[in-house]
Coordinates of C-alpha atoms in Angstrom, one line a residue:
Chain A
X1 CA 0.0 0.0 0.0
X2 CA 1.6 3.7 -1.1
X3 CA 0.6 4.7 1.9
X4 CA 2.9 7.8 1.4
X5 CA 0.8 9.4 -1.2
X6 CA -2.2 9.6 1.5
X7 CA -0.3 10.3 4.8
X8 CA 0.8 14.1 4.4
X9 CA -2.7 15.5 6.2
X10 CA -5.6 15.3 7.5
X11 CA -7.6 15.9 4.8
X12 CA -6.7 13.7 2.2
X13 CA -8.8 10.1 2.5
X14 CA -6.8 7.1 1.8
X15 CA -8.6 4.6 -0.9
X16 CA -9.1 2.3 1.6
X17 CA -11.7 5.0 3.6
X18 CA -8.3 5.6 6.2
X19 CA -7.2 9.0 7.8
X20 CA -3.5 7.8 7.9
X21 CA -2.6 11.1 10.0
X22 CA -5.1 10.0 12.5
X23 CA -3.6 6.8 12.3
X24 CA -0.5 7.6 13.0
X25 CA -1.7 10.0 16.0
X26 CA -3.4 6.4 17.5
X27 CA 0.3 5.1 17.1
X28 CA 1.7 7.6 19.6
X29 CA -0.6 6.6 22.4
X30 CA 0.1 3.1 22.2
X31 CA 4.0 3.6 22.4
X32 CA 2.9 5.6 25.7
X33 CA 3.3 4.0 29.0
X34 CA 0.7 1.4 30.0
X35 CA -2.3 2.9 32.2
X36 CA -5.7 1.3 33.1
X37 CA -8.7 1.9 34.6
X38 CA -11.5 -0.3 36.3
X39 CA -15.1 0.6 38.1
X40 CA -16.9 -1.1 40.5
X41 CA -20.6 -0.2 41.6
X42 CA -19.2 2.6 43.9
X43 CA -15.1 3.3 42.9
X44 CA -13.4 3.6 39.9
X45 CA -9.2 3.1 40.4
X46 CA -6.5 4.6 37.8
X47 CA -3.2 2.4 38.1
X48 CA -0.3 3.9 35.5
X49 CA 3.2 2.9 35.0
X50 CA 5.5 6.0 35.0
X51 CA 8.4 6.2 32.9
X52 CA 12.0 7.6 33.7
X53 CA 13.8 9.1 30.6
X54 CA 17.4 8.2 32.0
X55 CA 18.7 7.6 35.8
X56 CA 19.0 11.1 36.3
X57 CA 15.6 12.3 35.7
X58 CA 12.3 12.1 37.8
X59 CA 9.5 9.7 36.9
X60 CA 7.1 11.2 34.8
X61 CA 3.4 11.9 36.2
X62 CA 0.6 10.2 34.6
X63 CA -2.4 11.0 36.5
X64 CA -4.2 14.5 36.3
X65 CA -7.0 15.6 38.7
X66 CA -9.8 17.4 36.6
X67 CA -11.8 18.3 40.2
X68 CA -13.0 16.3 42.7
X69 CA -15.1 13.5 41.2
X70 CA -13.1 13.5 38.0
X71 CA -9.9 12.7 37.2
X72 CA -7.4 11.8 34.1
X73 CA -4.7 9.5 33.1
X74 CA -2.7 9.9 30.2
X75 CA -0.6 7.7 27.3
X76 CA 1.1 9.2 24.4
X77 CA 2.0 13.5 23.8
X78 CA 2.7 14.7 27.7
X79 CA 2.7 18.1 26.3
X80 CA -0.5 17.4 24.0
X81 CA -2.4 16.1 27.8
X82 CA -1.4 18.7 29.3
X83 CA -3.5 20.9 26.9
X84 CA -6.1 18.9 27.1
X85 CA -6.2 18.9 30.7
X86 CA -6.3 22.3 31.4
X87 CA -9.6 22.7 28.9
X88 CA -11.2 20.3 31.2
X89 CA -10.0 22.1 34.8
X90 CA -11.3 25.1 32.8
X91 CA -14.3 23.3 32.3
X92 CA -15.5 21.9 35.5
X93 CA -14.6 25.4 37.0
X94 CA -16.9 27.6 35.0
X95 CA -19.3 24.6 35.1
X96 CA -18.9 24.8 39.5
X97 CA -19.1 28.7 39.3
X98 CA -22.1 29.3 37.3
X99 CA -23.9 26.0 38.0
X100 CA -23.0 25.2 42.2
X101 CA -22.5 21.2 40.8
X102 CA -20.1 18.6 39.4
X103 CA -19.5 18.9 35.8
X104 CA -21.8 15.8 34.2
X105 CA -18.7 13.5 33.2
X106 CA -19.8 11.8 29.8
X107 CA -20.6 15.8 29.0
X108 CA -16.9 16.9 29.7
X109 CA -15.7 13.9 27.7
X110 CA -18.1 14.8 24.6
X111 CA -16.2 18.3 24.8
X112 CA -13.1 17.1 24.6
X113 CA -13.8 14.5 22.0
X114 CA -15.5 17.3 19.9
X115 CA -12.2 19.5 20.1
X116 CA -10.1 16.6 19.0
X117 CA -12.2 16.0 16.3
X118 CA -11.9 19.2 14.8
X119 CA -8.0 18.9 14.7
X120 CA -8.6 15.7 12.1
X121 CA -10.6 17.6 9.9
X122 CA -7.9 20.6 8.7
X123 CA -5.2 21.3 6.8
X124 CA -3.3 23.2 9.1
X125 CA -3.5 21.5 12.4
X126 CA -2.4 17.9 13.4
X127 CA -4.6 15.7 15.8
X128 CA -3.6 15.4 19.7
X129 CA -1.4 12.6 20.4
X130 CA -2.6 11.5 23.6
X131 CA -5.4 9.2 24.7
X132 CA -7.4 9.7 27.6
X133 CA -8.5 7.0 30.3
X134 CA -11.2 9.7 32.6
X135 CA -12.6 8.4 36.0
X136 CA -15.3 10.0 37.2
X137 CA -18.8 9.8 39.5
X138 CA -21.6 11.7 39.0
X139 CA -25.6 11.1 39.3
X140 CA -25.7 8.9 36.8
X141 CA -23.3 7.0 38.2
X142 CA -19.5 5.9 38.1
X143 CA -18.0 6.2 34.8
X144 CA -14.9 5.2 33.1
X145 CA -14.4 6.6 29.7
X146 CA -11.4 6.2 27.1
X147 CA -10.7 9.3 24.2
X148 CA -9.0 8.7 21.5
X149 CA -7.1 11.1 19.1
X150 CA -9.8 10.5 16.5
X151 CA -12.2 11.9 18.4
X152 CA -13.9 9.1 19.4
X153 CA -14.7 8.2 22.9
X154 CA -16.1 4.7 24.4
X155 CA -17.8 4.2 28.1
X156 CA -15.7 1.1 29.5
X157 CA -15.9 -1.2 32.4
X158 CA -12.6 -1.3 32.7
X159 CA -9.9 -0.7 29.6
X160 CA -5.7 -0.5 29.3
X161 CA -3.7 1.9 26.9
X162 CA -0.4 2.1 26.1
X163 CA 2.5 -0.2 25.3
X164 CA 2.0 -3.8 26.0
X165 CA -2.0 -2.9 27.1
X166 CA -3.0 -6.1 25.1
X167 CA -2.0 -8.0 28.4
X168 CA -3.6 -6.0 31.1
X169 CA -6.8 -6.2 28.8
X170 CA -6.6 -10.2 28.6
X171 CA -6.3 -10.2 32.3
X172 CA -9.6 -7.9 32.2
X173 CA -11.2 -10.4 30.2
X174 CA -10.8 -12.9 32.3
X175 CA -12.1 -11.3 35.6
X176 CA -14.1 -8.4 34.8
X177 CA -17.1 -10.1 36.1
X178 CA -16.0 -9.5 39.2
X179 CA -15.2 -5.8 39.7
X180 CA -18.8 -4.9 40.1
X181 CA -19.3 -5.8 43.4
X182 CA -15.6 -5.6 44.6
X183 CA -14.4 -3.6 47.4
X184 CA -11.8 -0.7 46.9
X185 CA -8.9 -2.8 48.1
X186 CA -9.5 -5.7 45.8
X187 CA -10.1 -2.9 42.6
X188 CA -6.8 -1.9 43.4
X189 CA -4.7 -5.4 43.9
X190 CA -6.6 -6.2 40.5
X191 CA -5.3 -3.0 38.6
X192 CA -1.7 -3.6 40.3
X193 CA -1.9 -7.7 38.9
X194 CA -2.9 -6.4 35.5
X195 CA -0.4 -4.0 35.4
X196 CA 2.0 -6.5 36.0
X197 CA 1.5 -8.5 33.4
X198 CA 2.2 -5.3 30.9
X199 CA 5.8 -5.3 32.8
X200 CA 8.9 -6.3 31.0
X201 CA 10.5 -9.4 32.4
X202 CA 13.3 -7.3 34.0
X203 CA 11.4 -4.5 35.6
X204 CA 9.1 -4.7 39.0
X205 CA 6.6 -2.7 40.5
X206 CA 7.7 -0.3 43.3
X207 CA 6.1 3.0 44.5
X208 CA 8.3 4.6 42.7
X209 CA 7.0 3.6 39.1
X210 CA 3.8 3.0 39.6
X211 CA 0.6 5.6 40.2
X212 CA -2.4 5.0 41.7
X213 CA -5.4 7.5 42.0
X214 CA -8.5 6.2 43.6
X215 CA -12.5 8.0 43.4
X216 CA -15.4 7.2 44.7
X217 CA -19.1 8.3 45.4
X218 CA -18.2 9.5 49.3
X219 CA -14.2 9.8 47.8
X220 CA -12.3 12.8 46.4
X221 CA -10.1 12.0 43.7
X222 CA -6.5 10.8 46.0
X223 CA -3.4 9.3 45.2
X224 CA -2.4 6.5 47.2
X225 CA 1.3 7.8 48.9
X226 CA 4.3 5.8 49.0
X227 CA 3.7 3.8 51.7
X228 CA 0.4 3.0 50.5
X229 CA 1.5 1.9 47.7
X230 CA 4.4 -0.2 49.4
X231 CA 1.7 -2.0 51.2
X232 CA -0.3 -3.3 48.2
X233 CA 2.4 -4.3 46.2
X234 CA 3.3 -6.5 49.3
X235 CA -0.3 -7.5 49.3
X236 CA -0.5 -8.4 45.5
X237 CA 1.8 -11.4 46.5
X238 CA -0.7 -12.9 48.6
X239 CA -3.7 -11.8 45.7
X240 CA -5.5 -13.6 43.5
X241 CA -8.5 -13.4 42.1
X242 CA -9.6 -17.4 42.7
X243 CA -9.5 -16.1 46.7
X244 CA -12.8 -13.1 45.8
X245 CA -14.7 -16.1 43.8
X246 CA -14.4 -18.1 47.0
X247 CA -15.4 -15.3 49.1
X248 CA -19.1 -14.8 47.0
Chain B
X1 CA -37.6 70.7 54.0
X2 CA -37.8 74.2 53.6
X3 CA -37.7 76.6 50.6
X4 CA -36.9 79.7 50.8
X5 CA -39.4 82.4 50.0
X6 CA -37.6 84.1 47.5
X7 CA -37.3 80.9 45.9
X8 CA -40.8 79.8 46.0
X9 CA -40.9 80.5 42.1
X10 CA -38.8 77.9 41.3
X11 CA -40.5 75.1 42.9
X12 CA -44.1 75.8 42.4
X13 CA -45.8 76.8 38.7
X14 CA -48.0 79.3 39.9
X15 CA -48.1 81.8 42.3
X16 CA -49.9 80.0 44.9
X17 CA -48.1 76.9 46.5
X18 CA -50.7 73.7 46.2
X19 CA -49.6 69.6 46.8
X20 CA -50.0 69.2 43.2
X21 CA -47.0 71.7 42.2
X22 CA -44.8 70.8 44.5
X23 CA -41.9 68.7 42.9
X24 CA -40.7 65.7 45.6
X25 CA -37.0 64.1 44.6
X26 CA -38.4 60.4 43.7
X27 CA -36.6 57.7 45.8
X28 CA -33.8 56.4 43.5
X29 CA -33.1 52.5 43.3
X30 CA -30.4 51.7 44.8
X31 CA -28.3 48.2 44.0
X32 CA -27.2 47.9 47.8
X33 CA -28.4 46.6 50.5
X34 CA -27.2 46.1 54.4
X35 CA -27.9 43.0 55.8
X36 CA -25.7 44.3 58.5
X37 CA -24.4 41.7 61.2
X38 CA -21.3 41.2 62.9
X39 CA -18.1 39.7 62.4
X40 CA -14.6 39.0 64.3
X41 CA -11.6 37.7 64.2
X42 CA -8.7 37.1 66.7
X43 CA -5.2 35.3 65.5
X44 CA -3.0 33.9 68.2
X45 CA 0.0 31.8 68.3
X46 CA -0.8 29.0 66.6
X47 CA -5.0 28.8 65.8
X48 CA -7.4 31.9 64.6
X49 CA -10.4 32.3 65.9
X50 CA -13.4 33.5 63.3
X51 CA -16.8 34.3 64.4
X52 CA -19.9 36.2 63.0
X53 CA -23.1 35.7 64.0
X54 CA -26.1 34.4 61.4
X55 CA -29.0 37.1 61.2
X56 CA -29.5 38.4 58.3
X57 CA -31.7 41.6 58.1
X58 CA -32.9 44.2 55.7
X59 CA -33.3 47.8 57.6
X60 CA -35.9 47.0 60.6
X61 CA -36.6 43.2 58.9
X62 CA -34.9 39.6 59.7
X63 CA -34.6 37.8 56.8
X64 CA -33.0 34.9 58.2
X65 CA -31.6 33.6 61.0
X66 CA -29.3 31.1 60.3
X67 CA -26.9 32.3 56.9
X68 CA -23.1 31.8 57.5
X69 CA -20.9 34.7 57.2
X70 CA -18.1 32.4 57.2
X71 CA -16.3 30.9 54.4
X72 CA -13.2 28.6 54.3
X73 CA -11.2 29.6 51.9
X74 CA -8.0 27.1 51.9
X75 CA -7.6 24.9 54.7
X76 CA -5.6 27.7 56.9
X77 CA -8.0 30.6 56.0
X78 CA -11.1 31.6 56.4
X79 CA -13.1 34.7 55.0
X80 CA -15.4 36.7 57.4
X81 CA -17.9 39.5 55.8
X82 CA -20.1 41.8 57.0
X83 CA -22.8 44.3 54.4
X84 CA -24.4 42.8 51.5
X85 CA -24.9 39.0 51.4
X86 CA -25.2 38.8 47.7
X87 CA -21.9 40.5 47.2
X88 CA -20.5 38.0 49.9
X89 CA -22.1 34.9 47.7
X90 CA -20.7 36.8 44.7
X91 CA -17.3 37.3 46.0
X92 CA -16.8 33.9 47.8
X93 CA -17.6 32.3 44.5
X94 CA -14.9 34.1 42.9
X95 CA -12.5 33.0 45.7
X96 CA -13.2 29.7 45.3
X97 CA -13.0 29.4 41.7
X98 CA -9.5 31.5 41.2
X99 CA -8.1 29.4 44.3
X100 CA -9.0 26.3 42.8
X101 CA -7.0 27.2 39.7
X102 CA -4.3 28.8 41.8
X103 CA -4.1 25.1 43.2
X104 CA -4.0 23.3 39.8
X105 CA -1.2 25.5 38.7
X106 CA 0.7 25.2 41.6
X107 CA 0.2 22.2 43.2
X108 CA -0.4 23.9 46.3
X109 CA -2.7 25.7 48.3
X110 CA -2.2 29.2 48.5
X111 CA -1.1 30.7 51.3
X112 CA -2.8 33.3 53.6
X113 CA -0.6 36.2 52.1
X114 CA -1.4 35.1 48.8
X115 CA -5.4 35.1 49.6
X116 CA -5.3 38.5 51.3
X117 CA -3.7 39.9 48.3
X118 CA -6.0 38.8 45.7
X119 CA -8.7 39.9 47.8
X120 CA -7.3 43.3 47.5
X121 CA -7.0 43.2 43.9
X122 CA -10.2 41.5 43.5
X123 CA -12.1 44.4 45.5
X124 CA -10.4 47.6 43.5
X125 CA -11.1 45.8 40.5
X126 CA -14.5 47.0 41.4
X127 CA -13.6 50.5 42.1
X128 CA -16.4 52.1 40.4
X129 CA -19.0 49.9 41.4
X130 CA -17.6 48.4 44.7
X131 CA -18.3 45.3 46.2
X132 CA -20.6 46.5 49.7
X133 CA -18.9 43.9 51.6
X134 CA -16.6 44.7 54.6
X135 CA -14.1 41.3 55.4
X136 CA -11.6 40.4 57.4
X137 CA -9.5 37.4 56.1
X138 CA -7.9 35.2 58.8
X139 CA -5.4 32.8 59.0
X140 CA -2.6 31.4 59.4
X141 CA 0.7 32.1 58.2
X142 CA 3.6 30.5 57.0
X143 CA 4.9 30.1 60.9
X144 CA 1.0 28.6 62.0
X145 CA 0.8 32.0 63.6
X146 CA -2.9 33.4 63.3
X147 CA -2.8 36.5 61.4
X148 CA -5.8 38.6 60.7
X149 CA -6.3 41.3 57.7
X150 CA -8.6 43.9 57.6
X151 CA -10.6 45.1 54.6
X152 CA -12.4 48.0 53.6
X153 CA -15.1 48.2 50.6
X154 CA -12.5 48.8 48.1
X155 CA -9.6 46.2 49.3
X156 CA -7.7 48.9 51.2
X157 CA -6.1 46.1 53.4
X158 CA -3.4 45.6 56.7
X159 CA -2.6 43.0 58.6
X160 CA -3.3 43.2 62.5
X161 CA -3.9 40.5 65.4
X162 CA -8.1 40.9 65.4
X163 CA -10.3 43.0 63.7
X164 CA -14.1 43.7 64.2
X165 CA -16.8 44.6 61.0
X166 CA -20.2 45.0 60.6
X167 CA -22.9 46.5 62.2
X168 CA -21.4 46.0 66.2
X169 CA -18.2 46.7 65.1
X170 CA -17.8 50.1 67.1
X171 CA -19.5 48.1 70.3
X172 CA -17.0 45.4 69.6
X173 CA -14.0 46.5 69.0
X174 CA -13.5 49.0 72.0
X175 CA -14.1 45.6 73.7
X176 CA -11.3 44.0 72.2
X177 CA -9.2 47.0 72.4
X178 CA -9.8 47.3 76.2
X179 CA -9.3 43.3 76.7
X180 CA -6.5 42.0 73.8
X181 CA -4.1 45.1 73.8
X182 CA -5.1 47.0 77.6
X183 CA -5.7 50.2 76.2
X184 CA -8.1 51.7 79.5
X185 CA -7.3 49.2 81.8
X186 CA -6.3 49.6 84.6
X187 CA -5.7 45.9 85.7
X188 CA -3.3 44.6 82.5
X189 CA -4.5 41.2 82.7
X190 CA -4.4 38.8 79.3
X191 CA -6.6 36.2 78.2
X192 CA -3.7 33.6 77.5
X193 CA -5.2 30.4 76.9
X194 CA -7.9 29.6 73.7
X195 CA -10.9 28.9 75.8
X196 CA -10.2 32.1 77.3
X197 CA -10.1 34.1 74.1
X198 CA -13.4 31.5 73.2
X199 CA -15.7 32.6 76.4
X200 CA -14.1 36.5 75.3
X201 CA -15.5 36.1 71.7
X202 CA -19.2 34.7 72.8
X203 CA -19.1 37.9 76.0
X204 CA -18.3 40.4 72.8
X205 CA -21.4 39.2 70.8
X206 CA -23.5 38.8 73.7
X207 CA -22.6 42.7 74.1
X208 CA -23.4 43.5 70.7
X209 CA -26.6 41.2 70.5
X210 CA -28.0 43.4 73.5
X211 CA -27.6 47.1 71.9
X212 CA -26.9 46.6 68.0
X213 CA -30.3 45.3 66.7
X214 CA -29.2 43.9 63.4
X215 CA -26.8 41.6 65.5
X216 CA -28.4 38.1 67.1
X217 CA -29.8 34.7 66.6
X218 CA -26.6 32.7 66.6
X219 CA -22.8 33.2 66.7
X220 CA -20.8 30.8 64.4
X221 CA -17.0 30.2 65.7
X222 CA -14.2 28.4 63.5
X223 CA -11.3 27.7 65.0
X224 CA -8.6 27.1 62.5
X225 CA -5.2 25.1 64.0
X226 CA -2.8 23.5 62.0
X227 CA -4.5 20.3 62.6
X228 CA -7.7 21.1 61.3
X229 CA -11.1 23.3 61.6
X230 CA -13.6 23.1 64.5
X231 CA -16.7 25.0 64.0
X232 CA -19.1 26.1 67.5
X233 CA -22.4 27.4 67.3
X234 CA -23.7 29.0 70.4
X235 CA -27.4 31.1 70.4
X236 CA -27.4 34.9 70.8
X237 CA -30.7 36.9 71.7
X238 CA -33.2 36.5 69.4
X239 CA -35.2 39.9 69.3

């Protein structure tokens, strides 16, 4: 396929009915870092792997509070997040100041898919390179939604982006059933096991390279610290999911 | 009011003076309104103390008993406001919002100084149509020390150790005068202790509750510390 004759913008169509420059913008977010999301009836958990460019440097954040019951986590562009971030801060403070309330989630997420879209469809603008895994509870309920540069967005149970995802999402496969009616503790061990199936063989989790931000109906959006963290990665040795089937 | 008789031409179309010619001034609309109340604030080592009581009134009217003059700001301050409760509502909401983003930007709450400044800026940015609120920002500092500012309509502001606004404040404040700093007194003895500076706060509105009538129903006390916020509600006279 001359896939170069169709690839320079946005607004040339491939024969095939492909945007290739959208494509390609899909390709950045899956050579991002891994990060997931799963709900349960009353939490949703965001577990991320952060990255450190060389020895030297700091690990780089991946989760973004948006405002209390809403919060981000990114794969792909930092800078192109970032962006999109503040639009949604912006957002859900000129939503709190004029309207006293939480701004609807699936409605923020619609706004932010809209502005992507409108960066696929010109000649002089390129499409954001970052895909967005958003948590958030409102009165319809606890959401977890995934953007994509396109401009698309999905509603998920629970869904993994990034490099080496494919594993975390096989794990989800296999025991998503279950995160309905788990408690917060168990939400988390399963987002820290699924996470560490998208590890490479050499690497382990520690609290240094791995985020977790937790929300839920009665929770502000929170990180879990380092000793938090220390103490669940202890606990995932003991985990499995076999042990919560018992349980019900 | 009088007019003069060698001005009675100018007022009346004919000679003789008769209800029907006389011209009255119409009462102009007016987009304030005082509902008055009292506020305080005392900073010691360590805590603030905050209170204001919760009538609201409109001239010889109660429109409620039981609105908040209070509003916590950041988890070390707390704004206090006495005049017109919409202007409050209007600039609390403000507050709110630009400290929220001042928070996303900088990953950290801002700091008393910081709030008392934008307060400032906030208030002459409404020179020509000025915000009828009179506040008193307290806090604490960068030390934990409780430090009280002092506002007037147009963000004219300075730092001091309490400060009294509203309606009571002229009842209040000679209190405080006489009991934090010993000006008239004669026996130069110093609440030292918080429950002392407590029982002094709920004797100072008590005081004003009895003379000031736009001051009663009940007084709302935060006490910020380090550790946290602990709010008191006590009941003041009710006529």
């Amino acid at each position: 396929m001359l896939k170069h004759l169709y690839d320079t913008d946005c607004v040339t169509w491939s024969p095939q009915g492909k945007l290739f420059q959208v494509e390609y913008a899909m390709e950045a977010v899956k050579q991002g870092s891994i990060c997931l999301g799963l709900k349960s009836n009353e939490n949703v958990v965001l577990c991320s792997l952060k990255r450190q460019p060389s020895e030297l440097a700091g690990y780089q954040e991946k989760q973004f509070k948006i405002d209390d019951h809403m919060a981000i986590a990114i794969a792909g562009l930092t800078a192109d997040a970032r962006v999109l971030c503040k639009y949604m801060r912006t957002e859900c403070l000129e939503y709190k100041y004029t309207y006293e309330s939480h701004h609807p989630v699936g409605r923020l997420v619609f706004k932010v898919a809209e502005k992507s879209q409108h960066k696929t469809q010109s000649g002089a603008k390129r499409p954001y390179g970052v895909g967005l895994l958003v948590a958030g509870i409102d009165p319809n309920g606890v959401h977890l939604f995934e953007t994509c540069p396109s401009g698309n967005y999905y509603e998920y149970k629970c869904q993994a982006i990034g490099s080496r995802s494919q594993a975390a999402r096989t794990y989800f496969e296999s025991w998503f059933h279950l995160f309905e009616k788990s408690t917060l503790e168990q939400l988390i061990l399963h987002g820290l096991s699924a996470i560490k199936k998208a590890i490479m063989e050499d690497e382990e989790l520690n609290e240094k390279n791995v985020e977790v931000g937790i929300l839920g109906k009665n929770l502000k959006f929170t990180h879990l610290n380092a000793q938090e963290l220390r103490d669940y990665i202890t606990k995932l040795e003991q985990f499995s999911p076999n042990s919560q089937i018992q349980q019900e | 009011m009088y007019i003069p008789v060698n001005e009675v031409q100018k007022h009346f179309k004919s000679e003789t003076p008769m209800m029907s010619n006389i011209t009255h001034k119409s009462d102009q609309w007016s987009p304030y309104h005082d509902n008055s109340g009292t506020v305080l604030a005392i900073g010691i080592p360590g805590a603030v103390l905050v209170a204001g009581d919760t009538r609201l009134s409109n001239g010889y009217n109660i429109l409620t008993r039981d609105a908040t003059k209070l509003s916590q700001l950041t988890d070390k301050c707390v704004l206090a406001t006495a005049g017109q409760y919409a202007d409050f509502i209007a600039l609390r909401k403000f507050l709110q919002q630009r400290l929220q983003l001042y928070e996303f930007q900088n990953e950290v709450q801002a700091s008393t100084q910081t709030v008392a400044h934008l307060l400032s800026r906030e208030l002459y940015s409404r020179r020509f149509f000025p915000y009828y609120t009179f506040n008193l920002l307290a806090g604490l500092d960068e030390n934990n020390h409780g430090v009280v500012y002092g506002y007037d309509a147009i963000g004219s502001y300075d730092q001091m150790t309490y400060g009294v606004q509203g309606s009571g404040q002229e009842l209040v404040v000679a209190v405080l005068d006489n009991q934090l700093k010993g000006y008239n007194k004669i026996n130069k003895t110093f609440p030292q202790t918080q429950q002392e500076i407590l029982d002094l706060i709920l004797d100072c509105f008590s005081c004003a509750a009895e003379r000031d009538i736009h001051t009663g129903d009940n007084v709302e006390i935060l006490i910020i510390t380090p550790t946290g916020t602990e709010r008191i509600v006590k009941p003041l006279r009710k006529d």
